């Protein structure tokens, strides 16, 4: 039997049972991809993050993310959770860097009581998407798309977003794409809900990668580079967003819920 370190972290959360759950599993070297995917399925969180020491010299660690069904190109909350585990073990360390396979080098730094996560900013462009609108519902006032398969639907107000009841089965049949429904917020500048049924996650709790799109989108809408955001899932979570050139900085806290082991 092989025993692996295992952490259950609530990311973009200041207390347990809020934010987005991630499993974080440090490894000394990569396991076979089929094993990584099987662990992701077993954990059954939106994402399980695995990292190993990076021997390329480009970063501190190499990082990958798996949903219950597939490996994905970018995950914000599980990156924040991974940074939290590493930095919480060394109070003197101020930042950690991760080399990823498709999103470049990502950085997590200490920021007040929490952390700030550096992601590439993905500005979307106007695009008609009548099929998606029909499956999600409501009457968006604007739709935009980014080539990473991020679909942004902006609604007039928060109530419109909160009332959505998407056809998850039909959306899942379209494949792995992110459906970001957003509007001006109530107690924050921006509100969103995010659906990723094609990746095995009907409604995500708090989605860092979605805010890599929402940050440039709303910075342009609001006419300023920083704003507050709330993802209105059942668990809910707050994100502080800041656009810095072609980077999106996302701020939030993390809570370690389980510090244990995974037995293979």
C-alpha positions as a LaTeX table, in Angstrom:
\begin{tabular}{lrrr}
\hline
Residue & $x$ (\AA) & $y$ (\AA) & $z$ (\AA) \\
\hline
Unk1 & 0.00 & 0.00 & 0.00 \\
Unk2 & 1.22 & 3.50 & $-0.88$ \\
Unk3 & 0.30 & 6.43 & 1.36 \\
Unk4 & 0.11 & 9.91 & $-0.15$ \\
Unk5 & $-0.33$ & 13.24 & 1.67 \\
Unk6 & $-3.87$ & 14.57 & 1.31 \\
Unk7 & $-5.35$ & 17.96 & 2.17 \\
Unk8 & $-8.95$ & 19.10 & 1.85 \\
Unk9 & $-9.03$ & 22.89 & 1.49 \\
Unk10 & $-11.93$ & 25.31 & 1.20 \\
Unk11 & $-10.59$ & 28.04 & $-1.11$ \\
Unk12 & $-11.92$ & 31.60 & $-1.36$ \\
Unk13 & $-13.33$ & 30.96 & 2.09 \\
Unk14 & $-12.79$ & 32.42 & 5.57 \\
Unk15 & $-14.54$ & 29.53 & 7.35 \\
Unk16 & $-15.32$ & 25.87 & 6.64 \\
Unk17 & $-18.24$ & 24.86 & 4.42 \\
Unk18 & $-17.96$ & 27.94 & 2.20 \\
Unk19 & $-15.90$ & 28.73 & $-0.88$ \\
Unk20 & $-14.81$ & 25.95 & $-3.22$ \\
Unk21 & $-13.51$ & 22.58 & $-2.09$ \\
Unk22 & $-10.22$ & 21.30 & $-3.47$ \\
Unk23 & $-8.13$ & 18.25 & $-2.74$ \\
Unk24 & $-4.41$ & 19.07 & $-2.68$ \\
Unk25 & $-1.93$ & 16.19 & $-3.00$ \\
Unk26 & 1.84 & 16.82 & $-3.00$ \\
Unk27 & 3.85 & 14.15 & $-4.81$ \\
Unk28 & 7.56 & 13.45 & $-5.07$ \\
Unk29 & 7.16 & 12.43 & $-8.73$ \\
Unk30 & 4.29 & 12.01 & $-11.17$ \\
Unk31 & 2.10 & 8.95 & $-10.95$ \\
Unk32 & 0.60 & 7.47 & $-14.10$ \\
Unk33 & $-2.10$ & 9.71 & $-15.55$ \\
Unk34 & $-4.71$ & 6.99 & $-15.14$ \\
Unk35 & $-4.01$ & 6.92 & $-11.40$ \\
Unk36 & $-4.20$ & 10.70 & $-11.12$ \\
Unk37 & $-7.57$ & 10.63 & $-12.89$ \\
Unk38 & $-8.83$ & 7.80 & $-10.70$ \\
Unk39 & $-7.87$ & 9.80 & $-7.59$ \\
Unk40 & $-9.70$ & 12.82 & $-9.00$ \\
Unk41 & $-12.79$ & 10.67 & $-9.51$ \\
Unk42 & $-12.48$ & 9.20 & $-6.01$ \\
Unk43 & $-12.15$ & 12.62 & $-4.37$ \\
Unk44 & $-15.15$ & 13.87 & $-6.41$ \\
Unk45 & $-14.36$ & 17.53 & $-5.89$ \\
Unk46 & $-14.50$ & 20.03 & $-8.72$ \\
Unk47 & $-10.71$ & 19.71 & $-8.82$ \\
Unk48 & $-7.91$ & 17.72 & $-7.26$ \\
Unk49 & $-4.53$ & 19.47 & $-7.52$ \\
Unk50 & $-1.29$ & 17.50 & $-7.73$ \\
Unk51 & 2.15 & 19.09 & $-7.57$ \\
Unk52 & 5.74 & 17.89 & $-7.70$ \\
Unk53 & 9.05 & 19.77 & $-7.28$ \\
Unk54 & 9.88 & 21.52 & $-10.56$ \\
Unk55 & 13.26 & 20.52 & $-11.95$ \\
Unk56 & 13.15 & 22.92 & $-14.90$ \\
Unk57 & 14.24 & 25.95 & $-12.87$ \\
Unk58 & 11.18 & 27.92 & $-14.05$ \\
Unk59 & 9.17 & 27.56 & $-10.84$ \\
Unk60 & 9.09 & 25.97 & $-7.40$ \\
Unk61 & 6.64 & 23.23 & $-8.37$ \\
Unk62 & 4.88 & 21.73 & $-11.37$ \\
Unk63 & 1.09 & 21.70 & $-10.96$ \\
Unk64 & $-1.78$ & 19.78 & $-12.60$ \\
Unk65 & $-5.54$ & 19.70 & $-11.97$ \\
Unk66 & $-8.09$ & 16.91 & $-12.44$ \\
Unk67 & $-11.89$ & 17.03 & $-12.22$ \\
Unk68 & $-13.74$ & 13.75 & $-11.56$ \\
Unk69 & $-13.72$ & 13.13 & $-15.32$ \\
Unk70 & $-10.72$ & 14.86 & $-16.98$ \\
Unk71 & $-7.55$ & 16.96 & $-16.68$ \\
Unk72 & $-8.18$ & 20.67 & $-17.21$ \\
Unk73 & $-6.13$ & 23.55 & $-18.61$ \\
Unk74 & $-6.54$ & 26.05 & $-15.75$ \\
Unk75 & $-7.94$ & 25.99 & $-12.21$ \\
Unk76 & $-7.76$ & 28.98 & $-9.92$ \\
Unk77 & $-9.21$ & 27.80 & $-6.63$ \\
Unk78 & $-7.10$ & 24.61 & $-6.48$ \\
Unk79 & $-3.98$ & 26.68 & $-7.27$ \\
Unk80 & $-4.84$ & 29.03 & $-4.41$ \\
Unk81 & $-5.40$ & 25.99 & $-2.18$ \\
Unk82 & $-2.03$ & 24.51 & $-3.20$ \\
Unk83 & $-0.28$ & 27.78 & $-2.43$ \\
Unk84 & $-2.05$ & 27.89 & 0.93 \\
Unk85 & $-0.77$ & 24.43 & 1.89 \\
Unk86 & 2.82 & 25.26 & 0.96 \\
Unk87 & 2.91 & 28.74 & 2.51 \\
Unk88 & 1.12 & 27.68 & 5.70 \\
Unk89 & 3.93 & 25.21 & 6.34 \\
Unk90 & 6.60 & 27.94 & 6.24 \\
Unk91 & 5.62 & 31.27 & 7.85 \\
Unk92 & 8.71 & 32.97 & 6.42 \\
Unk93 & 7.97 & 32.08 & 2.80 \\
Unk94 & 6.15 & 34.92 & 1.05 \\
Unk95 & 5.27 & 33.37 & $-2.30$ \\
Unk96 & 5.30 & 30.15 & $-4.29$ \\
Unk97 & 5.37 & 29.60 & $-8.05$ \\
Unk98 & 3.84 & 26.79 & $-10.10$ \\
Unk99 & 4.72 & 25.77 & $-13.64$ \\
Unk100 & 1.64 & 24.48 & $-15.46$ \\
Unk101 & 1.30 & 22.64 & $-18.74$ \\
Unk102 & $-1.05$ & 25.06 & $-20.48$ \\
Unk103 & $-1.33$ & 28.28 & $-18.42$ \\
Unk104 & 2.33 & 29.21 & $-17.88$ \\
Unk105 & 3.82 & 30.00 & $-14.48$ \\
Unk106 & 1.32 & 30.98 & $-11.77$ \\
Unk107 & 2.16 & 32.69 & $-8.49$ \\
Unk108 & 0.49 & 32.68 & $-5.07$ \\
Unk109 & 1.62 & 35.42 & $-2.64$ \\
Unk110 & 0.63 & 36.31 & 0.88 \\
Unk111 & $-1.92$ & 39.13 & 0.97 \\
Unk112 & $-3.11$ & 40.30 & 4.38 \\
Unk113 & $-4.98$ & 37.46 & 6.08 \\
Unk114 & $-5.16$ & 35.52 & 2.82 \\
Unk115 & $-3.45$ & 35.21 & $-0.52$ \\
Unk116 & $-3.41$ & 36.69 & $-4.00$ \\
Unk117 & $-3.31$ & 34.42 & $-7.02$ \\
Unk118 & $-1.81$ & 35.51 & $-10.35$ \\
Unk119 & $-3.54$ & 34.10 & $-13.44$ \\
Unk120 & $-3.40$ & 35.04 & $-17.11$ \\
Unk121 & $-6.19$ & 37.48 & $-17.98$ \\
Unk122 & $-8.50$ & 36.11 & $-20.67$ \\
Unk123 & $-10.47$ & 39.02 & $-22.20$ \\
Unk124 & $-13.54$ & 37.77 & $-24.08$ \\
Unk125 & $-14.97$ & 39.30 & $-27.25$ \\
Unk126 & $-18.58$ & 39.79 & $-28.38$ \\
Unk127 & $-20.10$ & 36.62 & $-29.80$ \\
Unk128 & $-23.61$ & 35.39 & $-30.49$ \\
Unk129 & $-24.48$ & 32.11 & $-28.75$ \\
Unk130 & $-28.22$ & 31.49 & $-29.23$ \\
Unk131 & $-28.02$ & 27.76 & $-28.49$ \\
Unk132 & $-26.27$ & 28.35 & $-25.16$ \\
Unk133 & $-28.70$ & 31.14 & $-24.23$ \\
Unk134 & $-31.63$ & 28.83 & $-24.93$ \\
Unk135 & $-30.17$ & 26.10 & $-22.70$ \\
Unk136 & $-29.21$ & 28.42 & $-19.84$ \\
Unk137 & $-32.32$ & 30.58 & $-19.91$ \\
Unk138 & $-33.11$ & 34.16 & $-19.11$ \\
Unk139 & $-32.44$ & 37.13 & $-21.35$ \\
Unk140 & $-28.79$ & 38.18 & $-21.28$ \\
Unk141 & $-28.09$ & 41.72 & $-22.45$ \\
Unk142 & $-24.68$ & 40.72 & $-23.82$ \\
Unk143 & $-22.76$ & 37.56 & $-24.69$ \\
Unk144 & $-19.00$ & 37.22 & $-25.14$ \\
Unk145 & $-16.58$ & 34.36 & $-25.78$ \\
Unk146 & $-12.91$ & 33.54 & $-25.17$ \\
Unk147 & $-11.18$ & 30.86 & $-27.24$ \\
Unk148 & $-10.40$ & 28.82 & $-24.12$ \\
Unk149 & $-14.12$ & 27.88 & $-24.33$ \\
Unk150 & $-15.22$ & 30.47 & $-21.80$ \\
Unk151 & $-18.73$ & 31.77 & $-22.50$ \\
Unk152 & $-19.81$ & 34.96 & $-20.72$ \\
Unk153 & $-23.49$ & 35.87 & $-20.47$ \\
Unk154 & $-24.15$ & 39.27 & $-18.86$ \\
Unk155 & $-27.61$ & 39.84 & $-17.42$ \\
Unk156 & $-29.26$ & 43.08 & $-16.37$ \\
Unk157 & $-29.33$ & 42.37 & $-12.63$ \\
Unk158 & $-28.38$ & 39.85 & $-9.96$ \\
Unk159 & $-31.93$ & 38.52 & $-9.65$ \\
Unk160 & $-31.84$ & 37.39 & $-13.29$ \\
Unk161 & $-28.69$ & 35.34 & $-12.64$ \\
Unk162 & $-29.98$ & 33.87 & $-9.39$ \\
Unk163 & $-33.18$ & 32.70 & $-11.11$ \\
Unk164 & $-31.41$ & 30.67 & $-13.84$ \\
Unk165 & $-32.19$ & 26.95 & $-14.14$ \\
Unk166 & $-29.94$ & 25.65 & $-16.94$ \\
Unk167 & $-30.53$ & 22.42 & $-18.82$ \\
Unk168 & $-27.46$ & 20.65 & $-17.46$ \\
Unk169 & $-27.88$ & 17.45 & $-19.48$ \\
Unk170 & $-28.02$ & 19.29 & $-22.79$ \\
Unk171 & $-25.15$ & 21.60 & $-21.82$ \\
Unk172 & $-23.00$ & 18.63 & $-20.79$ \\
Unk173 & $-23.50$ & 17.11 & $-24.24$ \\
Unk174 & $-21.74$ & 20.14 & $-25.74$ \\
Unk175 & $-18.47$ & 19.09 & $-24.08$ \\
Unk176 & $-16.05$ & 20.79 & $-21.72$ \\
Unk177 & $-16.79$ & 24.50 & $-21.76$ \\
Unk178 & $-17.34$ & 27.06 & $-19.05$ \\
Unk179 & $-20.61$ & 28.98 & $-18.86$ \\
Unk180 & $-20.21$ & 32.19 & $-16.87$ \\
Unk181 & $-23.43$ & 34.05 & $-16.03$ \\
Unk182 & $-22.86$ & 37.46 & $-14.49$ \\
Unk183 & $-24.45$ & 40.77 & $-13.55$ \\
Unk184 & $-23.84$ & 43.76 & $-11.27$ \\
Unk185 & $-23.79$ & 42.54 & $-7.68$ \\
Unk186 & $-25.71$ & 43.39 & $-4.55$ \\
Unk187 & $-23.13$ & 43.73 & $-1.75$ \\
Unk188 & $-20.25$ & 43.40 & $-4.23$ \\
Unk189 & $-19.52$ & 45.07 & $-7.56$ \\
Unk190 & $-20.08$ & 41.86 & $-9.52$ \\
Unk191 & $-22.08$ & 38.65 & $-9.07$ \\
Unk192 & $-21.73$ & 35.42 & $-11.04$ \\
Unk193 & $-22.73$ & 31.80 & $-11.32$ \\
Unk194 & $-20.59$ & 29.32 & $-13.25$ \\
Unk195 & $-21.67$ & 26.04 & $-14.87$ \\
Unk196 & $-19.26$ & 23.40 & $-16.24$ \\
Unk197 & $-21.42$ & 20.27 & $-16.75$ \\
Unk198 & $-19.25$ & 19.02 & $-19.61$ \\
Unk199 & $-16.37$ & 18.59 & $-17.15$ \\
Unk200 & $-18.49$ & 16.84 & $-14.54$ \\
Unk201 & $-19.27$ & 19.97 & $-12.49$ \\
Unk202 & $-22.84$ & 21.16 & $-12.94$ \\
Unk203 & $-22.46$ & 24.36 & $-10.89$ \\
Unk204 & $-19.06$ & 25.27 & $-9.54$ \\
Unk205 & $-18.77$ & 26.81 & $-6.09$ \\
Unk206 & $-16.13$ & 29.52 & $-6.68$ \\
Unk207 & $-14.25$ & 29.47 & $-9.98$ \\
Unk208 & $-10.84$ & 31.13 & $-10.20$ \\
Unk209 & $-10.49$ & 30.55 & $-13.94$ \\
Unk210 & $-13.87$ & 32.21 & $-14.57$ \\
Unk211 & $-12.59$ & 35.29 & $-12.77$ \\
Unk212 & $-9.57$ & 35.30 & $-15.08$ \\
Unk213 & $-12.21$ & 36.11 & $-17.72$ \\
Unk214 & $-14.48$ & 38.25 & $-15.54$ \\
Unk215 & $-11.58$ & 40.46 & $-14.40$ \\
Unk216 & $-10.81$ & 41.97 & $-17.83$ \\
Unk217 & $-14.51$ & 41.84 & $-18.79$ \\
Unk218 & $-15.75$ & 43.82 & $-15.79$ \\
Unk219 & $-12.69$ & 46.08 & $-15.58$ \\
Unk220 & $-13.73$ & 47.37 & $-19.00$ \\
Unk221 & $-17.42$ & 47.55 & $-18.04$ \\
Unk222 & $-16.74$ & 49.38 & $-14.77$ \\
Unk223 & $-13.93$ & 51.58 & $-16.07$ \\
Unk224 & $-11.52$ & 50.59 & $-13.31$ \\
Unk225 & $-8.89$ & 47.91 & $-12.70$ \\
Unk226 & $-10.13$ & 46.48 & $-9.38$ \\
Unk227 & $-13.48$ & 45.37 & $-8.04$ \\
Unk228 & $-15.14$ & 42.94 & $-5.63$ \\
Unk229 & $-16.96$ & 39.82 & $-6.78$ \\
Unk230 & $-19.26$ & 37.19 & $-5.31$ \\
Unk231 & $-19.97$ & 33.79 & $-6.87$ \\
Unk232 & $-23.52$ & 32.96 & $-5.85$ \\
Unk233 & $-23.37$ & 29.17 & $-5.64$ \\
Unk234 & $-24.91$ & 27.19 & $-2.79$ \\
Unk235 & $-21.62$ & 27.50 & $-0.85$ \\
Unk236 & $-20.75$ & 30.97 & $-2.13$ \\
Unk237 & $-17.45$ & 32.78 & $-2.08$ \\
Unk238 & $-15.86$ & 36.23 & $-2.39$ \\
Unk239 & $-13.05$ & 37.18 & $-4.76$ \\
Unk240 & $-11.11$ & 40.45 & $-4.91$ \\
Unk241 & $-10.22$ & 41.04 & $-8.56$ \\
Unk242 & $-7.51$ & 43.27 & $-10.00$ \\
Unk243 & $-6.36$ & 43.62 & $-13.60$ \\
Unk244 & $-2.63$ & 44.29 & $-14.02$ \\
Unk245 & $-1.76$ & 44.39 & $-17.70$ \\
Unk246 & $-2.33$ & 40.91 & $-19.07$ \\
Unk247 & $-2.61$ & 39.34 & $-15.61$ \\
Unk248 & $-5.62$ & 38.86 & $-13.34$ \\
Unk249 & $-4.89$ & 38.93 & $-9.61$ \\
Unk250 & $-7.50$ & 37.18 & $-7.46$ \\
Unk251 & $-7.51$ & 37.61 & $-3.69$ \\
Unk252 & $-9.07$ & 35.35 & $-1.09$ \\
Unk253 & $-8.59$ & 33.24 & 2.00 \\
Unk254 & $-8.34$ & 29.46 & 2.49 \\
Unk255 & $-9.24$ & 27.03 & 5.26 \\
Unk256 & $-7.65$ & 23.58 & 5.67 \\
Unk257 & $-10.50$ & 21.21 & 6.56 \\
Unk258 & $-8.61$ & 17.87 & 6.46 \\
Unk259 & $-4.89$ & 17.18 & 6.89 \\
Unk260 & $-4.51$ & 13.49 & 6.30 \\
Unk261 & $-3.47$ & 10.70 & 3.94 \\
Unk262 & $-4.70$ & 8.91 & 0.84 \\
Unk263 & $-3.98$ & 5.18 & 0.65 \\
Unk264 & $-3.51$ & 3.50 & $-2.74$ \\
\hline
\end{tabular}
